[in-house]
Tab-separated table of N, CA and C and ligand atoms in Angstrom:
chain	number	residue	atom	x	y	z
M	1	MET	N	2.544	3.644	13.434
M	1	MET	CA	2.696	2.444	12.646
M	1	MET	C	2.680	2.824	11.165
M	2	THR	N	3.529	2.189	10.395
M	2	THR	CA	3.603	2.478	8.961
M	2	THR	C	3.382	1.190	8.181
M	3	VAL	N	2.419	1.244	7.280
M	3	VAL	CA	2.039	0.058	6.507
M	3	VAL	C	2.032	0.431	5.030
M	4	VAL	N	2.552	-0.453	4.221
M	4	VAL	CA	2.494	-0.273	2.769
M	4	VAL	C	1.310	-1.077	2.239
M	5	VAL	N	0.460	-0.425	1.457
M	5	VAL	CA	-0.640	-1.120	0.761
M	5	VAL	C	-0.480	-0.805	-0.727
M	6	THR	N	-0.258	-1.841	-1.522
M	6	THR	CA	0.131	-1.591	-2.907
M	6	THR	C	-0.518	-2.575	-3.884
M	7	ASN	N	-0.998	-2.037	-4.996
M	7	ASN	CA	-1.465	-2.881	-6.096
M	7	ASN	C	-0.240	-3.403	-6.837
M	8	GLN	N	-0.186	-4.695	-7.044
M	8	GLN	CA	0.916	-5.294	-7.813
M	8	GLN	C	0.334	-6.202	-8.887
M	9	SER	N	-0.422	-5.579	-9.794
M	9	SER	CA	-1.077	-6.375	-10.836
M	9	SER	C	-0.080	-6.991	-11.815
M	10	GLY	N	1.173	-6.558	-11.745
M	10	GLY	CA	2.207	-7.187	-12.572
M	10	GLY	C	2.312	-8.680	-12.292
M	11	ILE	N	1.905	-9.108	-11.097
M	11	ILE	CA	1.895	-10.540	-10.779
M	11	ILE	C	0.831	-11.232	-11.634
M	12	ALA	N	-0.381	-10.679	-11.644
M	12	ALA	CA	-1.455	-11.265	-12.461
M	12	ALA	C	-1.122	-11.185	-13.946
M	13	ARG	N	-0.416	-10.141	-14.333
M	13	ARG	CA	-0.080	-9.955	-15.748
M	13	ARG	C	1.120	-10.798	-16.182
M	14	GLY	N	1.758	-11.486	-15.224
M	14	GLY	CA	2.883	-12.346	-15.566
M	14	GLY	C	4.180	-11.590	-15.787
M	15	MET	N	4.239	-10.351	-15.322
M	15	MET	CA	5.448	-9.543	-15.518
M	15	MET	C	6.497	-9.835	-14.457
M	16	TYR	N	6.054	-10.232	-13.280
M	16	TYR	CA	6.946	-10.609	-12.184
M	16	TYR	C	6.141	-11.446	-11.199
M	17	THR	N	6.823	-11.961	-10.184
M	17	THR	CA	6.167	-12.889	-9.265
M	17	THR	C	6.076	-12.285	-7.850
M	18	ALA	N	5.333	-12.968	-7.008
M	18	ALA	CA	5.233	-12.553	-5.609
M	18	ALA	C	6.611	-12.545	-4.954
M	19	GLN	N	7.501	-13.455	-5.382
M	19	GLN	CA	8.848	-13.483	-4.803
M	19	GLN	C	9.603	-12.195	-5.133
M	20	HIS	N	9.375	-11.662	-6.330
M	20	HIS	CA	10.015	-10.390	-6.694
M	20	HIS	C	9.496	-9.253	-5.816
M	21	VAL	N	8.196	-9.249	-5.577
M	21	VAL	CA	7.613	-8.204	-4.729
M	21	VAL	C	8.176	-8.326	-3.309
M	22	ASP	N	8.254	-9.558	-2.819
M	22	ASP	CA	8.826	-9.779	-1.483
M	22	ASP	C	10.277	-9.296	-1.422
M	23	ALA	N	11.027	-9.551	-2.482
M	23	ALA	CA	12.431	-9.120	-2.529
M	23	ALA	C	12.526	-7.587	-2.504
M	24	LEU	N	11.622	-6.934	-3.216
M	24	LEU	CA	11.609	-5.466	-3.208
M	24	LEU	C	11.299	-4.952	-1.807
M	25	HIS	N	10.325	-5.563	-1.166
M	25	HIS	CA	9.954	-5.127	0.182
M	25	HIS	C	11.092	-5.386	1.175
M	26	ASP	N	11.789	-6.499	1.001
M	26	ASP	CA	12.960	-6.779	1.843
M	26	ASP	C	14.038	-5.714	1.635
M	27	PHE	N	14.237	-5.342	0.368
M	27	PHE	CA	15.219	-4.297	0.049
M	27	PHE	C	14.821	-2.978	0.714
M	28	MET	N	13.539	-2.631	0.603
M	28	MET	CA	13.065	-1.392	1.227
M	28	MET	C	13.319	-1.428	2.733
M	29	GLN	N	13.001	-2.582	3.336
M	29	GLN	CA	13.165	-2.713	4.786
M	29	GLN	C	14.644	-2.570	5.195
M	30	ARG	N	15.521	-3.199	4.421
M	30	ARG	CA	16.968	-3.104	4.717
M	30	ARG	C	17.460	-1.675	4.552
M	31	SER	N	16.984	-1.012	3.500
M	31	SER	CA	17.393	0.379	3.253
M	31	SER	C	16.917	1.283	4.381
M	32	LEU	N	15.677	1.113	4.784
M	32	LEU	CA	15.127	1.947	5.856
M	32	LEU	C	15.839	1.695	7.176
M	33	SER	N	16.253	0.438	7.405
M	33	SER	CA	16.893	0.110	8.679
M	33	SER	C	18.212	0.870	8.838
M	34	GLN	N	18.821	1.243	7.716
M	34	GLN	CA	20.089	1.977	7.777
M	34	GLN	C	19.910	3.392	8.326
M	35	ILE	N	18.682	3.886	8.315
M	35	ILE	CA	18.427	5.210	8.899
M	35	ILE	C	17.507	5.098	10.122
M	36	GLY	N	17.381	3.875	10.645
M	36	GLY	CA	16.626	3.672	11.877
M	36	GLY	C	15.120	3.673	11.686
M	37	ALA	N	14.678	3.466	10.463
M	37	ALA	CA	13.238	3.443	10.180
M	37	ALA	C	12.811	2.031	9.779
M	38	HIS	N	11.531	1.798	9.750
M	38	HIS	CA	11.036	0.507	9.287
M	38	HIS	C	9.570	0.615	8.869
M	39	ILE	N	9.135	-0.343	8.078
M	39	ILE	CA	7.730	-0.515	7.709
M	39	ILE	C	7.192	-1.624	8.610
M	40	ASP	N	6.028	-1.401	9.210
M	40	ASP	CA	5.485	-2.418	10.115
M	40	ASP	C	4.897	-3.615	9.361
M	41	ALA	N	4.350	-3.360	8.188
M	41	ALA	CA	3.798	-4.474	7.419
M	41	ALA	C	3.608	-4.049	5.971
M	42	PHE	N	3.667	-5.030	5.096
M	42	PHE	CA	3.422	-4.810	3.673
M	42	PHE	C	2.200	-5.649	3.273
M	43	TYR	N	1.296	-5.011	2.567
M	43	TYR	CA	0.156	-5.723	1.993
M	43	TYR	C	0.107	-5.391	0.511
M	44	TYR	N	-0.069	-6.416	-0.312
M	44	TYR	CA	-0.187	-6.126	-1.739
M	44	TYR	C	-1.284	-6.966	-2.368
M	45	CYS	N	-1.856	-6.383	-3.405
M	45	CYS	CA	-2.862	-7.086	-4.200
M	45	CYS	C	-2.180	-7.605	-5.456
M	46	PRO	N	-2.160	-8.932	-5.655
M	46	PRO	CA	-1.515	-9.502	-6.843
M	46	PRO	C	-2.491	-9.675	-8.014
M	47	HIS	N	-3.698	-9.218	-7.844
M	47	HIS	CA	-4.778	-9.552	-8.788
M	47	HIS	C	-4.959	-8.528	-9.905
M	48	HIS	N	-5.558	-8.983	-10.954
M	48	HIS	CA	-6.119	-8.105	-11.989
M	48	HIS	C	-7.144	-8.932	-12.760
M	49	PRO	N	-8.347	-8.360	-12.956
M	49	PRO	CA	-9.394	-9.165	-13.616
M	49	PRO	C	-9.026	-9.612	-15.021
M	50	GLU	N	-8.115	-8.897	-15.677
M	50	GLU	CA	-7.739	-9.266	-17.048
M	50	GLU	C	-6.274	-9.676	-17.121
M	51	GLY	N	-5.822	-10.387	-16.113
M	51	GLY	CA	-4.425	-10.809	-16.075
M	51	GLY	C	-4.147	-11.962	-17.015
M	52	ALA	N	-2.898	-12.431	-16.961
M	52	ALA	CA	-2.471	-13.543	-17.808
M	52	ALA	C	-2.215	-14.803	-16.984
M	53	VAL	N	-2.096	-14.662	-15.681
M	53	VAL	CA	-1.854	-15.798	-14.786
M	53	VAL	C	-3.182	-16.153	-14.132
M	54	ALA	N	-3.714	-17.314	-14.483
M	54	ALA	CA	-5.080	-17.676	-14.105
M	54	ALA	C	-5.346	-17.499	-12.607
M	55	GLU	N	-4.399	-17.947	-11.785
M	55	GLU	CA	-4.566	-17.907	-10.338
M	55	GLU	C	-4.875	-16.504	-9.811
M	56	PHE	N	-4.348	-15.502	-10.474
M	56	PHE	CA	-4.498	-14.127	-9.984
M	56	PHE	C	-5.413	-13.271	-10.854
M	57	SER	N	-5.970	-13.862	-11.874
M	57	SER	CA	-6.815	-13.107	-12.807
M	57	SER	C	-8.265	-13.157	-12.343
M	58	VAL	N	-8.502	-12.449	-11.278
M	58	VAL	CA	-9.828	-12.455	-10.654
M	58	VAL	C	-10.205	-11.022	-10.268
M	59	THR	N	-11.502	-10.833	-10.082
M	59	THR	CA	-11.985	-9.597	-9.489
M	59	THR	C	-11.973	-9.813	-7.982
M	60	CYS	N	-11.189	-9.011	-7.287
M	60	CYS	CA	-10.982	-9.223	-5.850
M	60	CYS	C	-11.517	-8.027	-5.067
M	61	ASP	N	-11.365	-8.084	-3.765
M	61	ASP	CA	-11.786	-6.956	-2.932
M	61	ASP	C	-10.593	-6.147	-2.425
M	62	CYS	N	-9.396	-6.486	-2.943
M	62	CYS	CA	-8.210	-5.820	-2.395
M	62	CYS	C	-7.502	-4.912	-3.386
M	63	ARG	N	-7.904	-4.940	-4.642
M	63	ARG	CA	-7.256	-4.039	-5.611
M	63	ARG	C	-7.830	-2.643	-5.435
M	64	LYS	N	-6.953	-1.700	-5.067
M	64	LYS	CA	-7.422	-0.326	-4.901
M	64	LYS	C	-8.003	0.160	-6.226
M	65	PRO	N	-9.140	0.839	-6.275
M	65	PRO	CA	-9.695	1.634	-5.173
M	65	PRO	C	-10.547	0.878	-4.155
M	66	LYS	N	-10.657	-0.446	-4.276
M	66	LYS	CA	-11.394	-1.161	-3.235
M	66	LYS	C	-10.580	-1.118	-1.943
M	67	PRO	N	-11.256	-1.180	-0.815
M	67	PRO	CA	-10.560	-0.943	0.457
M	67	PRO	C	-9.974	-2.198	1.119
M	68	GLY	N	-10.051	-3.360	0.453
M	68	GLY	CA	-9.705	-4.617	1.105
M	68	GLY	C	-8.350	-4.672	1.781
M	69	LEU	N	-7.322	-4.159	1.123
M	69	LEU	CA	-5.978	-4.214	1.729
M	69	LEU	C	-5.924	-3.395	3.010
M	70	ILE	N	-6.540	-2.226	2.959
M	70	ILE	CA	-6.505	-1.326	4.118
M	70	ILE	C	-7.320	-1.925	5.260
M	71	VAL	N	-8.488	-2.454	4.920
M	71	VAL	CA	-9.344	-3.064	5.946
M	71	VAL	C	-8.610	-4.231	6.610
M	72	ARG	N	-7.945	-5.059	5.787
M	72	ARG	CA	-7.209	-6.210	6.329
M	72	ARG	C	-6.069	-5.748	7.239
M	73	ALA	N	-5.342	-4.743	6.796
M	73	ALA	CA	-4.225	-4.240	7.603
M	73	ALA	C	-4.727	-3.707	8.944
M	74	CYS	N	-5.812	-2.954	8.901
M	74	CYS	CA	-6.354	-2.387	10.150
M	74	CYS	C	-6.771	-3.499	11.100
M	75	LYS	N	-7.415	-4.543	10.545
M	75	LYS	CA	-7.869	-5.658	11.374
M	75	LYS	C	-6.675	-6.419	11.952
M	76	ASP	N	-5.732	-6.767	11.088
M	76	ASP	CA	-4.580	-7.576	11.514
M	76	ASP	C	-3.740	-6.860	12.571
M	77	LEU	N	-3.573	-5.560	12.404
M	77	LEU	CA	-2.622	-4.809	13.233
M	77	LEU	C	-3.316	-3.975	14.305
M	78	ASN	N	-4.633	-4.141	14.406
M	78	ASN	CA	-5.407	-3.392	15.402
M	78	ASN	C	-5.216	-1.882	15.253
M	79	ILE	N	-5.335	-1.449	14.012
M	79	ILE	CA	-5.188	-0.023	13.683
M	79	ILE	C	-6.579	0.602	13.610
M	80	ASN	N	-6.728	1.769	14.206
M	80	ASN	CA	-7.980	2.513	14.125
M	80	ASN	C	-7.990	3.324	12.828
M	81	PRO	N	-8.865	2.972	11.869
M	81	PRO	CA	-8.858	3.694	10.598
M	81	PRO	C	-9.128	5.188	10.765
M	82	ALA	N	-9.933	5.530	11.725
M	82	ALA	CA	-10.281	6.944	11.928
M	82	ALA	C	-9.102	7.765	12.429
M	83	GLN	N	-8.032	7.081	12.841
M	83	GLN	CA	-6.829	7.767	13.291
M	83	GLN	C	-5.662	7.526	12.334
M	84	SER	N	-6.004	7.188	11.097
M	84	SER	CA	-4.959	6.809	10.142
M	84	SER	C	-5.056	7.645	8.876
M	85	ILE	N	-3.914	7.882	8.271
M	85	ILE	CA	-3.900	8.569	6.992
M	85	ILE	C	-3.103	7.749	5.985
M	86	LEU	N	-3.481	7.893	4.737
M	86	LEU	CA	-2.804	7.199	3.655
M	86	LEU	C	-2.213	8.235	2.707
M	87	PHE	N	-0.978	8.003	2.283
M	87	PHE	CA	-0.358	8.818	1.256
M	87	PHE	C	-0.297	7.968	-0.004
M	88	GLY	N	-0.829	8.502	-1.095
M	88	GLY	CA	-0.833	7.742	-2.333
M	88	GLY	C	-0.553	8.625	-3.527
M	89	ASP	N	-0.024	7.982	-4.573
M	89	ASP	CA	0.329	8.755	-5.773
M	89	ASP	C	-0.669	8.529	-6.897
M	90	ASN	N	-1.811	7.957	-6.546
M	90	ASN	CA	-2.822	7.655	-7.553
M	90	ASN	C	-4.201	7.942	-6.969
M	91	LYS	N	-5.094	8.406	-7.820
M	91	LYS	CA	-6.464	8.679	-7.394
M	91	LYS	C	-7.089	7.448	-6.718
M	92	ARG	N	-6.745	6.269	-7.198
M	92	ARG	CA	-7.284	5.024	-6.615
M	92	ARG	C	-6.905	4.880	-5.155
M	93	ASP	N	-5.713	5.366	-4.792
M	93	ASP	CA	-5.265	5.278	-3.401
M	93	ASP	C	-6.174	6.107	-2.492
M	94	ILE	N	-6.487	7.307	-2.977
M	94	ILE	CA	-7.300	8.215	-2.176
M	94	ILE	C	-8.720	7.655	-2.048
M	95	GLU	N	-9.226	7.086	-3.143
M	95	GLU	CA	-10.566	6.479	-3.110
M	95	GLU	C	-10.599	5.289	-2.148
M	96	ALA	N	-9.547	4.503	-2.145
M	96	ALA	CA	-9.478	3.357	-1.230
M	96	ALA	C	-9.441	3.824	0.223
M	97	ALA	N	-8.697	4.894	0.464
M	97	ALA	CA	-8.613	5.449	1.828
M	97	ALA	C	-9.993	5.885	2.300
M	98	GLN	N	-10.722	6.536	1.416
M	98	GLN	CA	-12.078	6.992	1.769
M	98	GLN	C	-12.998	5.797	1.995
M	99	ALA	N	-12.911	4.806	1.128
M	99	ALA	CA	-13.780	3.627	1.244
M	99	ALA	C	-13.498	2.847	2.525
M	100	ALA	N	-12.252	2.901	2.990
M	100	ALA	CA	-11.872	2.183	4.215
M	100	ALA	C	-12.163	2.993	5.476
M	101	GLY	N	-12.613	4.214	5.301
M	101	GLY	CA	-12.953	5.031	6.464
M	101	GLY	C	-11.755	5.640	7.165
M	102	LEU	N	-10.667	5.831	6.416
M	102	LEU	CA	-9.499	6.460	7.025
M	102	LEU	C	-9.771	7.939	7.291
M	103	ARG	N	-9.009	8.477	8.211
M	103	ARG	CA	-9.151	9.894	8.530
M	103	ARG	C	-8.879	10.770	7.312
M	104	ALA	N	-7.884	10.377	6.513
M	104	ALA	CA	-7.563	11.152	5.315
M	104	ALA	C	-6.789	10.304	4.317
M	105	GLY	N	-6.966	10.662	3.077
M	105	GLY	CA	-6.136	10.148	2.000
M	105	GLY	C	-5.471	11.353	1.371
M	106	ILE	N	-4.156	11.361	1.339
M	106	ILE	CA	-3.429	12.534	0.863
M	106	ILE	C	-2.691	12.178	-0.417
M	107	PHE	N	-2.971	12.967	-1.451
M	107	PHE	CA	-2.327	12.734	-2.743
M	107	PHE	C	-0.882	13.214	-2.698
M	108	PHE	N	0.019	12.332	-3.077
M	108	PHE	CA	1.442	12.665	-3.140
M	108	PHE	C	1.843	12.731	-4.611
M	109	ALA	N	2.109	13.955	-5.065
M	109	ALA	CA	2.362	14.169	-6.496
M	109	ALA	C	3.830	13.968	-6.870
M	110	GLY	N	4.666	13.647	-5.891
M	110	GLY	CA	6.090	13.496	-6.179
M	110	GLY	C	6.880	14.496	-5.364
M	111	GLY	N	8.188	14.421	-5.453
M	111	GLY	CA	9.030	15.313	-4.664
M	111	GLY	C	9.511	14.603	-3.414
M	112	ASN	N	9.549	15.345	-2.324
M	112	ASN	CA	10.107	14.822	-1.088
M	112	ASN	C	8.994	14.219	-0.223
M	113	LEU	N	8.992	12.904	-0.106
M	113	LEU	CA	7.926	12.212	0.635
M	113	LEU	C	7.955	12.595	2.116
M	114	PHE	N	9.155	12.763	2.665
M	114	PHE	CA	9.259	13.141	4.076
M	114	PHE	C	8.543	14.469	4.340
M	115	ASP	N	8.763	15.436	3.465
M	115	ASP	CA	8.097	16.738	3.620
M	115	ASP	C	6.576	16.574	3.509
M	116	ALA	N	6.135	15.723	2.577
M	116	ALA	CA	4.689	15.520	2.391
M	116	ALA	C	4.082	14.870	3.636
M	117	VAL	N	4.789	13.920	4.215
M	117	VAL	CA	4.280	13.247	5.419
M	117	VAL	C	4.232	14.227	6.585
M	118	LYS	N	5.291	15.021	6.733
M	118	LYS	CA	5.296	16.027	7.817
M	118	LYS	C	4.109	16.974	7.671
M	119	ALA	N	3.877	17.465	6.468
M	119	ALA	CA	2.759	18.384	6.225
M	119	ALA	C	1.430	17.686	6.499
M	120	GLY	N	1.329	16.423	6.082
M	120	GLY	CA	0.081	15.675	6.304
M	120	GLY	C	-0.191	15.477	7.781
M	121	LEU	N	0.851	15.168	8.535
M	121	LEU	CA	0.677	14.934	9.967
M	121	LEU	C	0.303	16.218	10.707
M	122	GLU	N	0.715	17.351	10.152
M	122	GLU	CA	0.365	18.629	10.783
M	122	GLU	C	-1.124	18.931	10.687
M	123	THR	N	-1.841	18.223	9.807
M	123	THR	CA	-3.286	18.453	9.690
M	123	THR	C	-4.047	17.788	10.834
M	124	PHE	N	-3.373	16.960	11.623
M	124	PHE	CA	-4.051	16.298	12.747
M	124	PHE	C	-4.273	17.268	13.902
Y	201	ZN	ZN1	-6.596	-8.232	-4.946
C-alpha cells in the first residue's frame, strides 16, 4: 500500500486552497495510472499555527513532525506501522515516522525515487 502524507501549510498561509491540493493529487494519480501505478490514499495537513487563514491557523496534531497524519492513515487503512516505511525529503518526515512507530523513516535527498524505494525495501 502506498500513502502520501504531506504538510500543506500553504493552505493556512493563504497561498492556495484545499481544492488546489486535491487537483495536484488527482494529477499525480492520473500520471501514475499511465504506468500502472497508483497511490492508495492522500493525507495532508492544511494547518500552520501562524497562518493567515483563521480556519487553518491552529496548532494541530497532524503537521509533521507530529505523527497525526501517519497515525490516521494507519488506522483508516488498517496498516501495521511496524511493517511500514516512510520516505521523506525533510527531517520532519523522519521524525514523524519515528513518532508514529513506523519500521523506518528514510531520508530521500533527491535523485531517482524509484531507486531509493528499491534500496529502502531491500533493508526489510
Ligand atoms: Zn494539521
